[in-house]
Tab-separated table of C-alpha atoms in Angstrom:
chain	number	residue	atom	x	y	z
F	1	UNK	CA	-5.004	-31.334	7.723
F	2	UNK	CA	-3.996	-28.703	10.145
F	3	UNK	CA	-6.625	-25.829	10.983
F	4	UNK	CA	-5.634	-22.650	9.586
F	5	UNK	CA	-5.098	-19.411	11.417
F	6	UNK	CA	-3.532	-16.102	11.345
F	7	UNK	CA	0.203	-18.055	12.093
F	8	UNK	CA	-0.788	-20.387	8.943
F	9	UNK	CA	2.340	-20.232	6.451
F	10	UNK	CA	1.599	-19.600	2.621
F	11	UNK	CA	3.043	-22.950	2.262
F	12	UNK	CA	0.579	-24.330	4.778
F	13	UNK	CA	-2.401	-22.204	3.159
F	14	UNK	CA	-1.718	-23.381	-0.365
F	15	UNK	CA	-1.339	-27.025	0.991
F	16	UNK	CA	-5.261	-26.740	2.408
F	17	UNK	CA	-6.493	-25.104	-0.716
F	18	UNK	CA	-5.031	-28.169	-2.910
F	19	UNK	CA	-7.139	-30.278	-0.407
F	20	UNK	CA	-9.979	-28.909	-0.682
F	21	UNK	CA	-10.011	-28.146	-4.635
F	22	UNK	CA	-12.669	-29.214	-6.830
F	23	UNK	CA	-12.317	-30.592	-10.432
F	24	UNK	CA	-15.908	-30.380	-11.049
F	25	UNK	CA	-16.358	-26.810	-9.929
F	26	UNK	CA	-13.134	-25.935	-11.825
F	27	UNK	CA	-14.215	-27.679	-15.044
F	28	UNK	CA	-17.622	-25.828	-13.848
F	29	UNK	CA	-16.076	-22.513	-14.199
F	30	UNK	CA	-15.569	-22.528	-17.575
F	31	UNK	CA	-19.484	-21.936	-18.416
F	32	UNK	CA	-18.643	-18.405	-17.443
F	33	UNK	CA	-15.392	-17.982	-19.426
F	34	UNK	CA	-12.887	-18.569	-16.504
F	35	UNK	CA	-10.130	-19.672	-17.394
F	36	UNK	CA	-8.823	-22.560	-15.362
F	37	UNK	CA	-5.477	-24.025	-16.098
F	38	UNK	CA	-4.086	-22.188	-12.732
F	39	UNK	CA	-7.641	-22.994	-10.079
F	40	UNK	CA	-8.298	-25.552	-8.139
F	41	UNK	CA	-11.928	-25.075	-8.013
F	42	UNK	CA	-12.650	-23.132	-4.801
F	43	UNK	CA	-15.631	-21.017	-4.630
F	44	UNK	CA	-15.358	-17.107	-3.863
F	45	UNK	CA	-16.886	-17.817	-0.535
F	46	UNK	CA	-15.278	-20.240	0.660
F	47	UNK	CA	-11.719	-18.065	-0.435
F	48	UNK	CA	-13.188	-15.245	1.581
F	49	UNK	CA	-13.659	-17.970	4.937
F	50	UNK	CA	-10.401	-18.795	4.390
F	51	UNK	CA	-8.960	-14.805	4.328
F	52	UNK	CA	-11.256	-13.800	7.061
F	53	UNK	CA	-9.704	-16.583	9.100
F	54	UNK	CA	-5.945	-16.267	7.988
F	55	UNK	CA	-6.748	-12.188	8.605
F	56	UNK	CA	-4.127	-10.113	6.872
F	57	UNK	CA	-0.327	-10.708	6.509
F	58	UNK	CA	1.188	-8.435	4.064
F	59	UNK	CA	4.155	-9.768	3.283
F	60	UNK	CA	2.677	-13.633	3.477
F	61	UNK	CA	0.316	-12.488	0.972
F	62	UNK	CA	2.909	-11.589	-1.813
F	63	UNK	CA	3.993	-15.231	-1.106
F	64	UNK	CA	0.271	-16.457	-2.054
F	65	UNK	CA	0.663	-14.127	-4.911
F	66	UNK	CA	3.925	-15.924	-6.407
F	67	UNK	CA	2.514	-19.428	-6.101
F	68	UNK	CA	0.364	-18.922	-9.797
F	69	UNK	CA	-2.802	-20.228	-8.326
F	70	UNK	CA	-5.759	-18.454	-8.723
F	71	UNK	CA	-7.003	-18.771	-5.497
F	72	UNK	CA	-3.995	-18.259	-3.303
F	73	UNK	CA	-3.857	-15.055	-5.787
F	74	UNK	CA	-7.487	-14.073	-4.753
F	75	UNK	CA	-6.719	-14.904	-1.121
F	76	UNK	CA	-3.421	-12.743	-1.557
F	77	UNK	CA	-5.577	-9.548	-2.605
F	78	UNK	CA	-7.850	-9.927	0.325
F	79	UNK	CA	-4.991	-10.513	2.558
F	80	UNK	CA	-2.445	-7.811	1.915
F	81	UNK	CA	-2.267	-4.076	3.472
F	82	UNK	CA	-3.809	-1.322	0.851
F	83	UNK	CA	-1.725	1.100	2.750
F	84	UNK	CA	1.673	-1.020	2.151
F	85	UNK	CA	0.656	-1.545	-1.817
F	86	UNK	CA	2.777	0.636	-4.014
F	87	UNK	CA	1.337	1.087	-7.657
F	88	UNK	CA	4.383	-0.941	-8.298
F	89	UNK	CA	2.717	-3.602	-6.900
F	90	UNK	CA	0.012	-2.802	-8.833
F	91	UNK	CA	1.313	-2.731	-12.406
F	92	UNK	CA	3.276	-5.999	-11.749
F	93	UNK	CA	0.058	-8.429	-10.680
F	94	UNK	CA	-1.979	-6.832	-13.065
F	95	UNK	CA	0.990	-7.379	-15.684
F	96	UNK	CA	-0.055	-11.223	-15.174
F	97	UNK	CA	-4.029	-10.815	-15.154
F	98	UNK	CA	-5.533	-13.076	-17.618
F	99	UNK	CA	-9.088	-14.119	-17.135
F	100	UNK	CA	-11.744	-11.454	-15.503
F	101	UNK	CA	-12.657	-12.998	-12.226
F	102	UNK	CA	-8.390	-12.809	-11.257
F	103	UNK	CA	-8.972	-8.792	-12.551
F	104	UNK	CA	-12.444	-8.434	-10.327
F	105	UNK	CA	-11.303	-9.567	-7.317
F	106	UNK	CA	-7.754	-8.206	-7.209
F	107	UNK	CA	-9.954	-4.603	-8.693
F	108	UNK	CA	-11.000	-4.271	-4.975
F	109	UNK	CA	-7.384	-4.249	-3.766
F	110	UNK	CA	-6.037	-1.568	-5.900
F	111	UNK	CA	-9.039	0.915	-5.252
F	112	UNK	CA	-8.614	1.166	-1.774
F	113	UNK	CA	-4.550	1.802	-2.544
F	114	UNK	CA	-3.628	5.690	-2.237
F	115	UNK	CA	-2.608	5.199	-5.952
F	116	UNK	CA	-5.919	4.074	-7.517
F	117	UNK	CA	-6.806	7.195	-9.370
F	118	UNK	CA	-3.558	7.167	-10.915
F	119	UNK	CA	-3.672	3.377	-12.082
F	120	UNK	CA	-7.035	4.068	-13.239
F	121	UNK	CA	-5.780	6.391	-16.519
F	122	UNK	CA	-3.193	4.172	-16.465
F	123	UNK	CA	-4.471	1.390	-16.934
F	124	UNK	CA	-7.366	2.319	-19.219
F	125	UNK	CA	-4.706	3.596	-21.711
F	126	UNK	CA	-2.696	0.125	-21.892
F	127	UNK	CA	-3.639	-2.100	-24.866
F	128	UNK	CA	-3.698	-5.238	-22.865
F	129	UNK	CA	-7.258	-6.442	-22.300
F	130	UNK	CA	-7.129	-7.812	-19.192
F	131	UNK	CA	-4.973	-4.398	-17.824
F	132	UNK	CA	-7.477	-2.254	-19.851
F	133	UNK	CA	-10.355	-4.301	-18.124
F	134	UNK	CA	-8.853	-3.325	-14.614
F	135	UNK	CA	-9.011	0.269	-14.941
F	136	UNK	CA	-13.164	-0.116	-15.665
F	137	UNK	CA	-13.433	-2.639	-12.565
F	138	UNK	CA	-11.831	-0.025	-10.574
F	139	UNK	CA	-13.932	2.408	-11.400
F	140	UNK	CA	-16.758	0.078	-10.679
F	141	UNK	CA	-15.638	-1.080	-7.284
F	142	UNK	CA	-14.985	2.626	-6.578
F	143	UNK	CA	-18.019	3.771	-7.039
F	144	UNK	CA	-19.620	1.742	-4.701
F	145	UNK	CA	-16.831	1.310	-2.227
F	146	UNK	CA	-15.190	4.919	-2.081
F	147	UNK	CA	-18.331	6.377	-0.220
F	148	UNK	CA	-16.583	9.910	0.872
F	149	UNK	CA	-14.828	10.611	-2.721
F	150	UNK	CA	-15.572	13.812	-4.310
F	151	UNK	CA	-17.890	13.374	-7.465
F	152	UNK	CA	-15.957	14.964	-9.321
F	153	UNK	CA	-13.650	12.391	-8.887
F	154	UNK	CA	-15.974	10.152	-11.109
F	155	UNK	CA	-17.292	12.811	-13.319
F	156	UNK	CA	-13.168	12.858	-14.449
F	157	UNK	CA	-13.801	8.683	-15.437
F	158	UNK	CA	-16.500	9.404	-17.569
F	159	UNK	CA	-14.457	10.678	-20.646
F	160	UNK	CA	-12.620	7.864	-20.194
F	161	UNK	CA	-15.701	5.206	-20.214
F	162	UNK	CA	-16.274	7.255	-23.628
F	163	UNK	CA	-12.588	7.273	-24.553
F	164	UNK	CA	-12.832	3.454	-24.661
F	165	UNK	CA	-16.548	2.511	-25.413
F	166	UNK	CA	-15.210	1.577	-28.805
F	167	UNK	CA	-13.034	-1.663	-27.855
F	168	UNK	CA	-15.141	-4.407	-29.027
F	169	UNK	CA	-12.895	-6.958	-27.016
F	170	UNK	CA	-15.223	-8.983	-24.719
F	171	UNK	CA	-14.297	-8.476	-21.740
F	172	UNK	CA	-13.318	-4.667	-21.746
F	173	UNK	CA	-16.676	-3.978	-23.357
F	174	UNK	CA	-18.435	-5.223	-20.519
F	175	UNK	CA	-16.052	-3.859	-18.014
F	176	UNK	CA	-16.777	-0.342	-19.543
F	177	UNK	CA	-20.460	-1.345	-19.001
F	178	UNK	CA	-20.477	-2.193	-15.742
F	179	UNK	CA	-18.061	1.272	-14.536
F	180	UNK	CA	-21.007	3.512	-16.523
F	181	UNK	CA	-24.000	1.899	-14.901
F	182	UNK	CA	-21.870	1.857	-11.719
F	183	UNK	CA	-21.045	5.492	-11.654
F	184	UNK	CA	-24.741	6.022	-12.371
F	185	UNK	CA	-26.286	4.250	-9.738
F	186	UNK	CA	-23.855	6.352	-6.933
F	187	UNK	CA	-26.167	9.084	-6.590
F	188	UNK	CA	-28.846	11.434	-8.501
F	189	UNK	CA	-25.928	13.705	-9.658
F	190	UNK	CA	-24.137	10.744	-10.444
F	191	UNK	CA	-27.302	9.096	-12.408
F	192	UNK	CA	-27.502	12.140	-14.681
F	193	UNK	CA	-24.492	12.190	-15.842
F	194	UNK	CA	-23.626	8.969	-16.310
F	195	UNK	CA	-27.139	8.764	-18.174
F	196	UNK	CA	-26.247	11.433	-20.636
F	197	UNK	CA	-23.064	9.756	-21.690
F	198	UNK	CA	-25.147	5.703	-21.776
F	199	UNK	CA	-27.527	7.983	-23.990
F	200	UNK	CA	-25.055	9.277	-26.380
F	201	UNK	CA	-23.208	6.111	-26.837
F	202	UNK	CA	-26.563	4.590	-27.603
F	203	UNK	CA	-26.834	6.681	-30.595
F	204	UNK	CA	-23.276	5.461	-31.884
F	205	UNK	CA	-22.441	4.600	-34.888
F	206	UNK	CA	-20.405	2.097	-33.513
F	207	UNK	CA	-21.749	-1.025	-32.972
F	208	UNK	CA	-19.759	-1.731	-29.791
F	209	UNK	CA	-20.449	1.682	-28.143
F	210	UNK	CA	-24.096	1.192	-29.304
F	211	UNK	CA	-24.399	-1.818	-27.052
F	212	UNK	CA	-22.863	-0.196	-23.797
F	213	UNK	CA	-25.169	2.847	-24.030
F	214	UNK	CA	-28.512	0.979	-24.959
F	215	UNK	CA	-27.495	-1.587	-21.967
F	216	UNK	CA	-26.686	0.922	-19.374
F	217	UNK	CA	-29.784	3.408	-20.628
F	218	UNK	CA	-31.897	0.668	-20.115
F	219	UNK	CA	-30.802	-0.143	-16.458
F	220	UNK	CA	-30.477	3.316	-15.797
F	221	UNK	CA	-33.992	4.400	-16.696
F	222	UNK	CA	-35.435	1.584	-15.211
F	223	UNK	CA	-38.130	3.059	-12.654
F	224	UNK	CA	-37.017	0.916	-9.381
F	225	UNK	CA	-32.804	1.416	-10.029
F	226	UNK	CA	-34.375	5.222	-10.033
F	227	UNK	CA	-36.167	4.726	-6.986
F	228	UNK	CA	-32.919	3.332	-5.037
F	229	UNK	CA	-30.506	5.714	-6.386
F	230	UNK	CA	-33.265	8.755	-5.150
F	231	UNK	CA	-33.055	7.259	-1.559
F	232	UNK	CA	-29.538	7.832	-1.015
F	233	UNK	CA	-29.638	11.706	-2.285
């Protein structure tokens, strides 16, 4: 099997990953609700060996992209230029999202685009789950990734987080979740009012909203998440 390398074709990468595929860490990934009719059973890390030695190829990685596998896909998000990615680009691989590890990983991709604010309303208004789910990764990832972005920036996603704190589908419940706590823990102006809106939705009568406050309250208020989020200012 040849080495890979930044002249490796998407034919050649896809060839290496079907080498080097597992059927017991596939069948593996289904413990965590992955689905797995289109992965070969590669770990994350060993996908981000492979992009970090491939390096990026824009156009090579919409070739990943069309082969279906989950991998390549993965490989494909890590692989292609922000800076080139339209929100055209955007709404068509997230128009094929379905499981939430696909929607994490490509999540990272579309918040470093110049579009990601945009795709973030977006997104959060579409009734697809796995589209809905994207918008709350982004905000997620871009909370912890968008390091010079005004605060008010995420003080605009918080409406949303409430807008939405209702859908009691799996795995947009726990994507709302995880962009609350995550817009908490990005600084002390962050944590407050992030907290207010966790304490709010803790005092829901809805049973779905209930659980997303009381869950991000309680990580939140928790003395040593306090303690990091006052070091950084």
């Amino acid at each position: 099997m040849a080495e890979l390398s930044p002249q490796s074709s998407a034919a050649e990468i896809v060839d290496h990953l079907r080498a080097i595929g597992s059927e017991e860490n596939r069948l593996g990934m289904l413990r965590y609700g992955i689905r797995i009719d289109r992965a070969l059973g590669i770990t994350h890390g060993v996908q981000r060996q492979i992009a970090r030695k491939i390096k990026r190829n824009h156009e090579r990685a919409f070739e990943l992209w069309e082969t279906g596998i989950v991998e390549a896909q993965f490989i494909a998000s890590v692989t292609a230029d922000p800076q080139r990615f339209s929100a055209e680009d955007a709404r068509r691989w997230a128009a094929s999202f379905d499981s939430w590890d696909i929607v994490d990983g490509v999540s990272d991709l579309f918040v470093d685009t110049d579009a990601w604010k945009e795709l973030i309303g977006e997104f959060a208004a579409d009734e697809r789950e796995f589209v809905r789910r994207t918008a709350f990764a982004m905000m997620a990832w871009s909370a912890v990734h968008r390091k010079k972005e005004p605060e008010t920036s995420f003080l605009a996603f918080l409406p949303i987080i409430e807008a939405h704190a209702t859908d009691s589908r799996n795995f947009v419940k726990k994507a709302v979740n995880w962009a609350l706590r995550s817009i908490g823990k990005r600084s002390m102006a962050m944590h407050g009012a992030a907290l207010a809106v966790a304490e709010r939705l803790a005092q829901s009568t809805d049973r779905t909203a209930r659980w997303i406050g009381k869950d991000a309250v309680n990580e939140l208020s928790n003395a040593k998440t306090f303690e990091r989020i006052a070091k950084k200012g």
